[in-house]
PDB file of C-alpha atoms and ligand atoms in Angstrom:
ATOM      1  CA  MET A   1       5.443  52.885  85.510  1.00  0.00           C
ATOM      2  CA  PRO A   2       6.440  53.395  89.181  1.00  0.00           C
ATOM      3  CA  GLY A   3       4.644  50.147  90.036  1.00  0.00           C
ATOM      4  CA  VAL A   4       6.798  48.233  87.601  1.00  0.00           C
ATOM      5  CA  ILE A   5       9.948  49.809  88.973  1.00  0.00           C
ATOM      6  CA  ARG A   6       8.862  48.824  92.471  1.00  0.00           C
ATOM      7  CA  LEU A   7       8.180  45.317  91.316  1.00  0.00           C
ATOM      8  CA  LEU A   8      11.606  45.041  89.754  1.00  0.00           C
ATOM      9  CA  ALA A   9      13.072  46.201  93.044  1.00  0.00           C
ATOM     10  CA  LEU A  10      10.938  43.554  94.710  1.00  0.00           C
ATOM     11  CA  LEU A  11      12.407  40.804  92.594  1.00  0.00           C
ATOM     12  CA  LEU A  12      15.923  42.080  93.038  1.00  0.00           C
ATOM     13  CA  ALA A  13      15.487  42.419  96.772  1.00  0.00           C
ATOM     14  CA  SER A  14      14.124  38.947  97.317  1.00  0.00           C
ATOM     15  CA  ALA A  15      16.831  37.162  99.303  1.00  0.00           C
ATOM     16  CA  HIS A  16      16.234  34.017  97.250  1.00  0.00           C
ATOM     17  CA  GLY A  17      16.762  36.039  94.119  1.00  0.00           C
ATOM     18  CA  LEU A  18      20.117  37.202  95.394  1.00  0.00           C
ATOM     19  CA  HIS A  19      21.298  33.591  95.648  1.00  0.00           C
ATOM     20  CA  ASN A  20      19.921  32.586  92.272  1.00  0.00           C
ATOM     21  CA  ALA A  21      19.706  35.780  90.285  1.00  0.00           C
ATOM     22  CA  THR A  22      20.533  34.158  86.970  1.00  0.00           C
ATOM     23  CA  GLN A  23      17.612  31.735  87.334  1.00  0.00           C
ATOM     24  CA  ARG A  24      14.975  34.366  88.097  1.00  0.00           C
ATOM     25  CA  THR A  25      12.931  36.147  85.472  1.00  0.00           C
ATOM     26  CA  PHE A  26      10.325  38.839  85.479  1.00  0.00           C
ATOM     27  CA  GLN A  27       8.272  39.745  82.433  1.00  0.00           C
ATOM     28  CA  ILE A  28       5.170  41.707  81.583  1.00  0.00           C
ATOM     29  CA  ASP A  29       2.723  39.626  79.588  1.00  0.00           C
ATOM     30  CA  TYR A  30       0.989  42.489  77.779  1.00  0.00           C
ATOM     31  CA  HIS A  31      -1.197  40.119  75.775  1.00  0.00           C
ATOM     32  CA  HIS A  32      -2.810  38.701  78.946  1.00  0.00           C
ATOM     33  CA  ASN A  33      -2.363  41.835  81.047  1.00  0.00           C
ATOM     34  CA  ARG A  34      -0.372  40.142  83.781  1.00  0.00           C
ATOM     35  CA  PHE A  35       3.089  39.698  85.217  1.00  0.00           C
ATOM     36  CA  LEU A  36       5.149  36.563  84.811  1.00  0.00           C
ATOM     37  CA  LYS A  37       7.578  35.659  87.576  1.00  0.00           C
ATOM     38  CA  ASP A  38       9.950  32.845  86.689  1.00  0.00           C
ATOM     39  CA  GLY A  39       7.651  32.132  83.746  1.00  0.00           C
ATOM     40  CA  GLN A  40       4.510  31.726  85.866  1.00  0.00           C
ATOM     41  CA  PRO A  41       1.537  34.142  86.157  1.00  0.00           C
ATOM     42  CA  PHE A  42       2.238  36.306  89.159  1.00  0.00           C
ATOM     43  CA  ARG A  43       0.278  38.779  91.236  1.00  0.00           C
ATOM     44  CA  TYR A  44       1.660  40.488  94.262  1.00  0.00           C
ATOM     45  CA  ILE A  45      -0.465  41.613  97.199  1.00  0.00           C
ATOM     46  CA  SER A  46       1.627  44.006  99.200  1.00  0.00           C
ATOM     47  CA  GLY A  47       1.339  46.001 102.380  1.00  0.00           C
ATOM     48  CA  SER A  48       3.643  48.643 103.791  1.00  0.00           C
ATOM     49  CA  ILE A  49       5.670  48.194 106.935  1.00  0.00           C
ATOM     50  CA  HIS A  50       8.548  50.527 107.642  1.00  0.00           C
ATOM     51  CA  TYR A  51      11.186  48.808 109.776  1.00  0.00           C
ATOM     52  CA  PHE A  52      12.413  52.136 111.120  1.00  0.00           C
ATOM     53  CA  ARG A  53       8.980  52.804 112.660  1.00  0.00           C
ATOM     54  CA  VAL A  54       8.818  49.419 114.427  1.00  0.00           C
ATOM     55  CA  PRO A  55      11.235  48.244 117.143  1.00  0.00           C
ATOM     56  CA  ARG A  56      13.287  45.265 115.953  1.00  0.00           C
ATOM     57  CA  PHE A  57      11.772  43.143 118.717  1.00  0.00           C
ATOM     58  CA  TYR A  58       8.404  43.301 116.937  1.00  0.00           C
ATOM     59  CA  TRP A  59       9.578  42.830 113.325  1.00  0.00           C
ATOM     60  CA  LYS A  60       8.939  39.096 113.088  1.00  0.00           C
ATOM     61  CA  ASP A  61       5.561  39.371 114.801  1.00  0.00           C
ATOM     62  CA  ARG A  62       4.390  42.149 112.492  1.00  0.00           C
ATOM     63  CA  LEU A  63       5.672  40.414 109.358  1.00  0.00           C
ATOM     64  CA  LEU A  64       3.976  37.176 110.377  1.00  0.00           C
ATOM     65  CA  LYS A  65       0.686  39.018 110.872  1.00  0.00           C
ATOM     66  CA  MET A  66       1.023  40.548 107.402  1.00  0.00           C
ATOM     67  CA  LYS A  67       1.632  37.088 105.963  1.00  0.00           C
ATOM     68  CA  MET A  68      -1.385  35.685 107.805  1.00  0.00           C
ATOM     69  CA  VAL A  69      -3.776  38.252 106.345  1.00  0.00           C
ATOM     70  CA  GLY A  70      -2.813  37.059 102.876  1.00  0.00           C
ATOM     71  CA  LEU A  71      -0.033  39.319 101.704  1.00  0.00           C
ATOM     72  CA  ASN A  72       2.744  37.813  99.637  1.00  0.00           C
ATOM     73  CA  ALA A  73       4.874  40.953  99.611  1.00  0.00           C
ATOM     74  CA  ILE A  74       5.745  43.877 101.838  1.00  0.00           C
ATOM     75  CA  GLN A  75       6.967  47.321 100.956  1.00  0.00           C
ATOM     76  CA  THR A  76       9.452  49.399 102.874  1.00  0.00           C
ATOM     77  CA  TYR A  77      11.475  52.506 102.295  1.00  0.00           C
ATOM     78  CA  VAL A  78      15.056  52.907 103.404  1.00  0.00           C
ATOM     79  CA  ALA A  79      15.116  56.112 105.431  1.00  0.00           C
ATOM     80  CA  TRP A  80      18.650  57.427 105.126  1.00  0.00           C
ATOM     81  CA  THR A  81      18.168  59.989 107.852  1.00  0.00           C
ATOM     82  CA  PHE A  82      17.693  56.990 110.128  1.00  0.00           C
ATOM     83  CA  HIS A  83      20.973  55.386 109.041  1.00  0.00           C
ATOM     84  CA  GLU A  84      23.252  58.390 108.638  1.00  0.00           C
ATOM     85  CA  LEU A  85      22.694  60.629 111.650  1.00  0.00           C
ATOM     86  CA  GLN A  86      26.068  62.285 111.143  1.00  0.00           C
ATOM     87  CA  PRO A  87      27.710  62.756 107.753  1.00  0.00           C
ATOM     88  CA  GLY A  88      29.630  59.616 106.833  1.00  0.00           C
ATOM     89  CA  GLN A  89      28.687  57.734 110.037  1.00  0.00           C
ATOM     90  CA  TYR A  90      26.277  54.923 109.295  1.00  0.00           C
ATOM     91  CA  ASN A  91      24.266  52.681 111.572  1.00  0.00           C
ATOM     92  CA  PHE A  92      22.939  49.368 110.290  1.00  0.00           C
ATOM     93  CA  SER A  93      22.715  47.534 113.610  1.00  0.00           C
ATOM     94  CA  GLY A  94      19.921  46.940 116.106  1.00  0.00           C
ATOM     95  CA  ASP A  95      16.732  48.714 115.050  1.00  0.00           C
ATOM     96  CA  HIS A  96      18.694  49.979 112.041  1.00  0.00           C
ATOM     97  CA  ASP A  97      19.491  46.506 110.667  1.00  0.00           C
ATOM     98  CA  VAL A  98      17.508  46.660 107.426  1.00  0.00           C
ATOM     99  CA  GLU A  99      19.303  43.586 106.093  1.00  0.00           C
ATOM    100  CA  HIS A 100      18.011  41.507 109.000  1.00  0.00           C
ATOM    101  CA  PHE A 101      14.502  42.881 108.399  1.00  0.00           C
ATOM    102  CA  ILE A 102      14.619  41.793 104.746  1.00  0.00           C
ATOM    103  CA  GLN A 103      16.002  38.398 105.746  1.00  0.00           C
ATOM    104  CA  LEU A 104      13.129  37.917 108.205  1.00  0.00           C
ATOM    105  CA  ALA A 105      10.624  38.709 105.462  1.00  0.00           C
ATOM    106  CA  HIS A 106      12.315  36.168 103.215  1.00  0.00           C
ATOM    107  CA  GLU A 107      12.246  33.499 105.923  1.00  0.00           C
ATOM    108  CA  LEU A 108       8.500  34.061 106.307  1.00  0.00           C
ATOM    109  CA  GLY A 109       7.971  33.715 102.554  1.00  0.00           C
ATOM    110  CA  LEU A 110       7.318  37.380 101.873  1.00  0.00           C
ATOM    111  CA  LEU A 111       8.764  39.207  98.892  1.00  0.00           C
ATOM    112  CA  VAL A 112      10.147  42.663  99.547  1.00  0.00           C
ATOM    113  CA  ILE A 113       9.484  45.771  97.520  1.00  0.00           C
ATOM    114  CA  LEU A 114      12.488  47.795  98.571  1.00  0.00           C
ATOM    115  CA  ARG A 115      12.412  51.517  97.986  1.00  0.00           C
ATOM    116  CA  PRO A 116      16.010  52.474  98.654  1.00  0.00           C
ATOM    117  CA  GLY A 117      15.634  56.219  98.373  1.00  0.00           C
ATOM    118  CA  PRO A 118      17.481  58.424  99.139  1.00  0.00           C
ATOM    119  CA  TYR A 119      14.291  60.469  98.698  1.00  0.00           C
ATOM    120  CA  ILE A 120      11.440  58.408 100.179  1.00  0.00           C
ATOM    121  CA  CYS A 121       8.444  60.619 100.917  1.00  0.00           C
ATOM    122  CA  ALA A 122       7.323  64.034 102.071  1.00  0.00           C
ATOM    123  CA  GLU A 123       6.479  62.793 105.575  1.00  0.00           C
ATOM    124  CA  TRP A 124      10.108  62.958 106.652  1.00  0.00           C
ATOM    125  CA  ASP A 125      12.256  66.073 106.801  1.00  0.00           C
ATOM    126  CA  MET A 126      13.813  66.600 103.385  1.00  0.00           C
ATOM    127  CA  GLY A 127      12.140  63.406 102.197  1.00  0.00           C
ATOM    128  CA  GLY A 128      14.489  61.220 104.193  1.00  0.00           C
ATOM    129  CA  LEU A 129      17.683  62.735 102.819  1.00  0.00           C
ATOM    130  CA  PRO A 130      20.342  62.929 105.544  1.00  0.00           C
ATOM    131  CA  ALA A 131      20.594  66.483 106.878  1.00  0.00           C
TER     132      ALA A 131
HETATM  133  C1  LIG B 201      18.340  27.959  91.439  1.00  0.00           C
HETATM  134  O1  LIG B 201      17.282  27.780  90.531  1.00  0.00           O
HETATM  135  C2  LIG B 201      17.192  26.466  90.007  1.00  0.00           C
HETATM  136  C3  LIG B 201      16.094  26.455  88.954  1.00  0.00           C
HETATM  137  O2  LIG B 201      14.957  27.154  89.383  1.00  0.00           O
HETATM  138  C4  LIG B 201      16.917  25.506  91.173  1.00  0.00           C
HETATM  139  O3  LIG B 201      16.845  24.178  90.701  1.00  0.00           O
HETATM  140  C5  LIG B 201      18.036  25.619  92.195  1.00  0.00           C
HETATM  141  O4  LIG B 201      17.730  24.805  93.304  1.00  0.00           O
HETATM  142  C6  LIG B 201      18.196  27.054  92.657  1.00  0.00           C
HETATM  143  N1  LIG B 201      19.345  27.196  93.524  1.00  0.00           N
HETATM  144  C7  LIG B 201      19.294  27.810  94.702  1.00  0.00           C
HETATM  145  C8  LIG B 201      20.570  27.906  95.460  1.00  0.00           C
HETATM  146  O5  LIG B 201      18.269  28.308  95.144  1.00  0.00           O
HETATM  147  C1  LIG B 202      22.970  52.056 116.239  1.00  0.00           C
HETATM  148  O1  LIG B 202      21.627  51.997 116.600  1.00  0.00           O
HETATM  149  C2  LIG B 202      21.366  51.113 117.685  1.00  0.00           C
HETATM  150  C3  LIG B 202      19.872  51.105 117.888  1.00  0.00           C
HETATM  151  O2  LIG B 202      19.236  50.560 116.798  1.00  0.00           O
HETATM  152  C4  LIG B 202      22.094  51.597 118.907  1.00  0.00           C
HETATM  153  O3  LIG B 202      21.884  50.682 119.951  1.00  0.00           O
HETATM  154  C5  LIG B 202      23.571  51.679 118.597  1.00  0.00           C
HETATM  155  O4  LIG B 202      24.242  52.228 119.689  1.00  0.00           O
HETATM  156  C6  LIG B 202      23.814  52.539 117.369  1.00  0.00           C
HETATM  157  N1  LIG B 202      25.225  52.479 116.994  1.00  0.00           N
HETATM  158  C7  LIG B 202      25.960  53.583 116.831  1.00  0.00           C
HETATM  159  C8  LIG B 202      27.367  53.339 116.419  1.00  0.00           C
HETATM  160  O5  LIG B 202      25.487  54.707 116.963  1.00  0.00           O
END
């Protein structure tokens, strides 16, 4: 079921959805083996791009390229080690501005599968948990 959980995060993270959350629906149509988004058959084609591995200057360019190859969704983690370098001191500006990254994706018509962590993967020290 992790895919479904990611998809739910996707729908919740969509900036449009935030403005109109009561109007949005997501269902699993088990009978036809498909998802329904706002009542319509829905398939997402997603690729991963991790904002914290790409300088902010390139975010729009990279997202546009992902859109142009046919994706309708992107996936990113939130790496907390990147945002909380010192205990209790957070950075969400500049290259750390994940909100701006998500907004850019929305403006380009891409849905976002947001994986907020705090554990994100084994590639990062302690899985991305702040030291
Ligand atoms: C909210 O959803 C309704 C129905 O889908 C739509 O008519 C309306 O324009 C939406 N509002 C916003 C602010 O997106
Ligand atoms: C936050 O990170 C940006 C780089 O993305 C840096 O320019 C800025 O100085 C940092 N802010 C703090 C308070 O550390």
